[in-house]
Amino acid sequence: MTGGPAPVSVRLRRPGRGTGPLRVLLLHGLAGGANVWDALLEHTAGSPHEVWTAELPWRAEGVPGWTGHSPAHWVRQATGRVPGGPDVVIAHSFGANALLALLDEEPEGGPAPRPRAVVLVSPFYRPRPEAFGWDAISYYLNDFDRILADGLRVRSGGRLPDDLRREMALKVRDRIGPYGWVSFFDTYLRTPDLRTDRMTMPCLIVGGERDFASFPADSEALCAALPYAKAEILPGCGHFAMTERAAEFARLTEDFLQSVA
């Protein structure tokens, strides 16, 4: 991956203010981008915390060859680019699972510095291997473009006609490609093996009642598996709580950050 766009970049979106602000890093999901957090930044304009956003190689534009490294590898790259390291990481969808995979790693030379707390938005999780069946593979493979189209619907504010949204979703699907899809589903398949008992930092999990990508049951099961977690399932909300319920999501995260600070 030389000569093209940088696989990972981070950007300071808001400097900290006051005494001892937290450093917060925001991670997007598959085929997303840092702009998925714009509504959160708008609704927390008065927050004292320092905020960084990452552009990850599985963003909508795509970085060829990113699946040659694990998702955890790329999240490690992002956290390492935040001066001093993030105190709190807020991660959405596939980004949340990449973060969980990093927290589960035991790299050579000892564990990497961990955030003080995490917020996981619409994570994918199943507690037991037998919870996966052929129907799950079929669903996430054959309905993948439908999931991507819903993301386009939310980000466009519903302004895209259905046929155009479908066409765009197919183009994004093809850009992700089979290797990107396999990386997503392999990460999902490995969630029963996560050593969640060792992830002892406070965790807020936010899911959507109408999320047909990461089901509310995933958020609730992950909450039950983590030692210090709280789950909030937002009524009438889909996969993008930070956009669909921007004000409520901002309140939840700010309250959580205040408790951590």
Tab-separated table of C-alpha atoms in Angstrom:
chain	number	residue	atom	x	y	z
A	1	MET	CA	0.000	0.000	0.000
A	2	THR	CA	2.427	2.600	-1.236
A	3	GLY	CA	1.790	5.595	-3.438
A	4	GLY	CA	-1.896	5.852	-2.506
A	5	PRO	CA	-3.834	7.423	0.334
A	6	ALA	CA	-2.587	6.840	3.864
A	7	PRO	CA	-4.409	3.820	5.308
A	8	VAL	CA	-4.885	5.564	8.661
A	9	SER	CA	-4.984	9.223	9.582
A	10	VAL	CA	-6.247	11.092	12.605
A	11	ARG	CA	-7.393	14.678	12.912
A	12	LEU	CA	-7.871	16.909	15.919
A	13	ARG	CA	-11.472	18.080	15.700
A	14	ARG	CA	-11.698	19.977	18.982
A	15	PRO	CA	-8.985	20.962	21.448
A	16	GLY	CA	-9.504	20.333	25.120
A	17	ARG	CA	-10.488	23.091	27.490
A	18	GLY	CA	-10.214	23.625	31.197
A	19	THR	CA	-8.476	21.358	33.675
A	20	GLY	CA	-7.722	17.775	32.752
A	21	PRO	CA	-9.898	17.211	29.670
A	22	LEU	CA	-10.115	13.665	28.358
A	23	ARG	CA	-8.587	12.766	25.000
A	24	VAL	CA	-11.351	11.086	22.974
A	25	LEU	CA	-10.825	9.155	19.715
A	26	LEU	CA	-13.763	8.379	17.395
A	27	LEU	CA	-13.607	5.319	15.098
A	28	HIS	CA	-16.006	4.725	12.204
A	29	GLY	CA	-17.402	1.471	10.856
A	30	LEU	CA	-17.073	-0.391	7.566
A	31	ALA	CA	-17.646	1.867	4.522
A	32	GLY	CA	-18.023	4.857	6.840
A	33	GLY	CA	-15.823	7.831	7.539
A	34	ALA	CA	-15.020	10.453	10.142
A	35	ASN	CA	-18.042	12.470	9.016
A	36	VAL	CA	-20.397	10.002	10.759
A	37	TRP	CA	-19.434	11.825	13.966
A	38	ASP	CA	-20.297	15.345	12.748
A	39	ALA	CA	-23.670	15.403	14.512
A	40	LEU	CA	-22.059	14.323	17.776
A	41	LEU	CA	-19.474	17.077	17.506
A	42	GLU	CA	-22.210	19.602	16.800
A	43	HIS	CA	-24.286	18.530	19.798
A	44	THR	CA	-21.276	18.535	22.150
A	45	ALA	CA	-19.783	21.841	21.030
A	46	GLY	CA	-19.562	23.008	24.652
A	47	SER	CA	-17.786	19.903	25.910
A	48	PRO	CA	-14.338	20.431	27.455
A	49	HIS	CA	-12.896	17.192	26.102
A	50	GLU	CA	-10.290	16.949	23.343
A	51	VAL	CA	-11.713	15.067	20.341
A	52	TRP	CA	-9.914	13.266	17.520
A	53	THR	CA	-11.440	11.444	14.556
A	54	ALA	CA	-9.773	8.676	12.584
A	55	GLU	CA	-10.019	7.776	8.915
A	56	LEU	CA	-9.498	4.020	8.738
A	57	PRO	CA	-8.614	1.927	5.672
A	58	TRP	CA	-12.091	0.374	5.485
A	59	ARG	CA	-13.620	3.835	4.875
A	60	ALA	CA	-16.080	4.347	2.032
A	61	GLU	CA	-13.380	5.285	-0.494
A	62	GLY	CA	-11.463	2.135	0.401
A	63	VAL	CA	-7.723	1.517	0.624
A	64	PRO	CA	-6.674	-1.464	-1.496
A	65	GLY	CA	-4.970	-4.265	0.409
A	66	TRP	CA	-6.026	-3.235	3.921
A	67	THR	CA	-7.134	-6.794	4.703
A	68	GLY	CA	-3.483	-7.854	4.620
A	69	HIS	CA	-3.403	-6.739	8.257
A	70	SER	CA	-5.911	-7.423	11.004
A	71	PRO	CA	-8.539	-4.824	11.919
A	72	ALA	CA	-6.863	-4.576	15.325
A	73	HIS	CA	-3.616	-3.582	13.606
A	74	TRP	CA	-5.272	-0.558	12.031
A	75	VAL	CA	-6.933	0.545	15.265
A	76	ARG	CA	-3.538	0.308	16.961
A	77	GLN	CA	-2.187	2.608	14.243
A	78	ALA	CA	-4.959	5.111	14.912
A	79	THR	CA	-4.587	5.131	18.694
A	80	GLY	CA	-0.833	5.522	18.308
A	81	ARG	CA	-1.308	8.707	16.305
A	82	VAL	CA	-3.156	10.497	19.109
A	83	PRO	CA	-0.514	12.375	21.157
A	84	GLY	CA	-0.434	10.800	24.606
A	85	GLY	CA	-2.913	8.129	23.519
A	86	PRO	CA	-6.691	8.342	23.863
A	87	ASP	CA	-8.284	8.196	27.297
A	88	VAL	CA	-11.599	7.130	25.774
A	89	VAL	CA	-12.341	5.476	22.444
A	90	ILE	CA	-15.818	5.706	20.928
A	91	ALA	CA	-16.207	3.186	18.108
A	92	HIS	CA	-19.048	2.292	15.765
A	93	SER	CA	-20.038	-1.040	14.220
A	94	PHE	CA	-17.042	-2.824	12.615
A	95	GLY	CA	-14.799	-0.206	14.237
A	96	ALA	CA	-16.132	-1.310	17.634
A	97	ASN	CA	-15.238	-4.906	16.834
A	98	ALA	CA	-11.783	-3.919	15.644
A	99	LEU	CA	-11.316	-2.120	18.965
A	100	LEU	CA	-12.462	-5.195	20.917
A	101	ALA	CA	-9.998	-7.320	18.955
A	102	LEU	CA	-7.195	-4.918	19.879
A	103	LEU	CA	-8.175	-4.971	23.562
A	104	ASP	CA	-8.021	-8.773	23.416
A	105	GLU	CA	-4.517	-8.888	21.917
A	106	GLU	CA	-1.328	-9.739	23.779
A	107	PRO	CA	1.385	-8.268	21.549
A	108	GLU	CA	5.055	-9.043	21.985
A	109	GLY	CA	6.583	-6.868	24.659
A	110	GLY	CA	3.437	-6.810	26.759
A	111	PRO	CA	0.004	-5.289	26.368
A	112	ALA	CA	-0.420	-1.920	24.715
A	113	PRO	CA	-1.676	1.018	26.779
A	114	ARG	CA	-5.418	0.726	27.149
A	115	PRO	CA	-8.012	3.481	27.159
A	116	ARG	CA	-9.578	4.325	30.475
A	117	ALA	CA	-13.044	3.685	29.052
A	118	VAL	CA	-14.776	2.777	25.791
A	119	VAL	CA	-18.105	3.446	24.105
A	120	LEU	CA	-19.232	0.767	21.645
A	121	VAL	CA	-21.981	1.777	19.228
A	122	SER	CA	-23.864	-1.056	17.495
A	123	PRO	CA	-21.145	-3.683	18.039
A	124	PHE	CA	-21.414	-7.179	16.574
A	125	TYR	CA	-21.244	-9.897	19.214
A	126	ARG	CA	-22.424	-13.427	19.898
A	127	PRO	CA	-21.423	-15.215	23.092
A	128	ARG	CA	-21.197	-18.790	21.765
A	129	PRO	CA	-19.912	-20.323	18.509
A	130	GLU	CA	-23.138	-22.272	18.100
A	131	ALA	CA	-24.987	-18.952	17.873
A	132	PHE	CA	-23.668	-18.752	14.296
A	133	GLY	CA	-25.322	-20.881	11.639
A	134	TRP	CA	-25.511	-21.011	7.872
A	135	ASP	CA	-28.453	-18.630	8.059
A	136	ALA	CA	-26.195	-15.951	9.573
A	137	ILE	CA	-23.686	-16.273	6.725
A	138	SER	CA	-26.491	-16.083	4.183
A	139	TYR	CA	-28.039	-13.044	5.839
A	140	TYR	CA	-24.878	-10.962	6.067
A	141	LEU	CA	-23.712	-11.960	2.596
A	142	ASN	CA	-26.928	-11.613	0.627
A	143	ASP	CA	-28.238	-8.578	2.526
A	144	PHE	CA	-24.893	-6.782	2.738
A	145	ASP	CA	-25.895	-4.172	0.159
A	146	ARG	CA	-29.166	-3.569	2.050
A	147	ILE	CA	-27.167	-2.765	5.187
A	148	LEU	CA	-24.927	-0.405	3.202
A	149	ALA	CA	-27.975	1.251	1.604
A	150	ASP	CA	-29.414	1.984	5.036
A	151	GLY	CA	-26.185	3.727	5.975
A	152	LEU	CA	-26.477	5.876	2.856
A	153	ARG	CA	-30.088	6.666	3.775
A	154	VAL	CA	-29.113	7.902	7.216
A	155	ARG	CA	-26.103	9.901	6.072
A	156	SER	CA	-28.097	11.586	3.286
A	157	GLY	CA	-30.964	12.441	5.612
A	158	GLY	CA	-33.313	10.355	3.452
A	159	ARG	CA	-32.829	12.632	0.432
A	160	LEU	CA	-31.582	9.933	-1.958
A	161	PRO	CA	-34.179	8.161	-4.114
A	162	ASP	CA	-34.400	4.432	-3.436
A	163	ASP	CA	-33.043	3.368	-6.831
A	164	LEU	CA	-30.045	5.698	-6.596
A	165	ARG	CA	-29.339	4.608	-3.032
A	166	ARG	CA	-29.434	0.961	-4.126
A	167	GLU	CA	-27.043	1.672	-7.010
A	168	MET	CA	-24.634	3.506	-4.729
A	169	ALA	CA	-24.780	0.705	-2.152
A	170	LEU	CA	-23.814	-1.853	-4.782
A	171	LYS	CA	-20.831	0.284	-5.780
A	172	VAL	CA	-19.727	0.545	-2.143
A	173	ARG	CA	-20.190	-3.215	-1.742
A	174	ASP	CA	-17.977	-3.846	-4.763
A	175	ARG	CA	-15.379	-1.428	-3.406
A	176	ILE	CA	-15.296	-3.336	-0.097
A	177	GLY	CA	-15.019	-6.553	-2.067
A	178	PRO	CA	-15.011	-10.167	-0.944
A	179	TYR	CA	-11.857	-9.738	1.139
A	180	GLY	CA	-13.327	-6.832	3.060
A	181	TRP	CA	-16.559	-8.734	3.677
A	182	VAL	CA	-14.628	-11.802	4.857
A	183	SER	CA	-12.608	-9.625	7.247
A	184	PHE	CA	-15.850	-8.254	8.687
A	185	PHE	CA	-17.496	-11.638	9.101
A	186	ASP	CA	-14.355	-13.335	10.401
A	187	THR	CA	-14.105	-10.630	13.078
A	188	TYR	CA	-17.748	-11.286	13.982
A	189	LEU	CA	-17.193	-15.070	14.093
A	190	ARG	CA	-14.343	-14.608	16.559
A	191	THR	CA	-16.374	-12.661	19.110
A	192	PRO	CA	-17.214	-15.754	21.220
A	193	ASP	CA	-13.453	-16.122	21.844
A	194	LEU	CA	-12.972	-12.576	23.145
A	195	ARG	CA	-11.616	-12.616	26.691
A	196	THR	CA	-14.104	-10.038	27.830
A	197	ASP	CA	-13.422	-10.747	31.500
A	198	ARG	CA	-10.053	-8.977	31.081
A	199	MET	CA	-11.633	-5.821	29.638
A	200	THR	CA	-12.183	-4.186	32.985
A	201	MET	CA	-12.518	-0.554	31.926
A	202	PRO	CA	-15.955	1.095	32.141
A	203	CYS	CA	-17.906	0.533	28.948
A	204	LEU	CA	-21.042	2.109	27.522
A	205	ILE	CA	-22.801	0.151	24.774
A	206	VAL	CA	-25.364	1.927	22.620
A	207	GLY	CA	-27.617	-0.065	20.295
A	208	GLY	CA	-30.696	0.619	18.223
A	209	GLU	CA	-34.005	-1.128	18.708
A	210	ARG	CA	-34.515	-1.342	14.920
A	211	ASP	CA	-30.928	-2.156	13.973
A	212	PHE	CA	-31.069	-4.968	11.401
A	213	ALA	CA	-27.274	-5.118	11.001
A	214	SER	CA	-26.087	-5.356	14.600
A	215	PHE	CA	-29.136	-6.578	16.460
A	216	PRO	CA	-30.032	-5.255	19.932
A	217	ALA	CA	-29.406	-8.771	21.265
A	218	ASP	CA	-25.743	-8.384	20.278
A	219	SER	CA	-25.386	-5.246	22.410
A	220	GLU	CA	-27.169	-6.849	25.347
A	221	ALA	CA	-25.084	-10.042	25.153
A	222	LEU	CA	-21.839	-8.063	25.024
A	223	CYS	CA	-22.956	-5.976	27.991
A	224	ALA	CA	-23.551	-9.177	29.967
A	225	ALA	CA	-20.077	-10.464	29.047
A	226	LEU	CA	-18.145	-7.353	30.081
A	227	PRO	CA	-17.349	-6.785	33.784
A	228	TYR	CA	-18.258	-3.081	33.946
A	229	ALA	CA	-20.673	-2.302	31.138
A	230	LYS	CA	-24.000	-0.594	30.683
A	231	ALA	CA	-26.194	-0.992	27.597
A	232	GLU	CA	-28.601	1.585	26.243
A	233	ILE	CA	-30.968	0.395	23.492
A	234	LEU	CA	-32.560	3.433	21.852
A	235	PRO	CA	-36.221	2.978	20.841
A	236	GLY	CA	-36.985	3.387	17.148
A	237	CYS	CA	-33.289	3.707	16.291
A	238	GLY	CA	-31.321	1.814	13.664
A	239	HIS	CA	-27.609	1.214	13.165
A	240	PHE	CA	-26.444	4.850	13.364
A	241	ALA	CA	-27.430	6.139	16.798
A	242	MET	CA	-24.964	9.030	16.589
A	243	THR	CA	-26.919	10.388	13.602
A	244	GLU	CA	-30.455	9.070	14.044
A	245	ARG	CA	-30.667	10.062	17.720
A	246	ALA	CA	-27.917	12.669	17.758
A	247	ALA	CA	-29.069	14.700	20.767
A	248	GLU	CA	-29.805	11.650	22.919
A	249	PHE	CA	-26.576	9.955	21.889
A	250	ALA	CA	-24.610	13.116	22.715
A	251	ARG	CA	-26.208	13.273	26.159
A	252	LEU	CA	-25.414	9.621	26.880
A	253	THR	CA	-21.795	9.929	25.823
A	254	GLU	CA	-21.212	13.231	27.626
A	255	ASP	CA	-22.676	11.829	30.834
A	256	PHE	CA	-20.436	8.790	30.449
A	257	LEU	CA	-17.336	10.930	29.825
A	258	GLN	CA	-18.179	12.997	32.882
A	259	SER	CA	-18.313	9.844	34.994
A	260	VAL	CA	-14.925	8.774	33.641
A	261	ALA	CA	-13.363	12.190	34.158
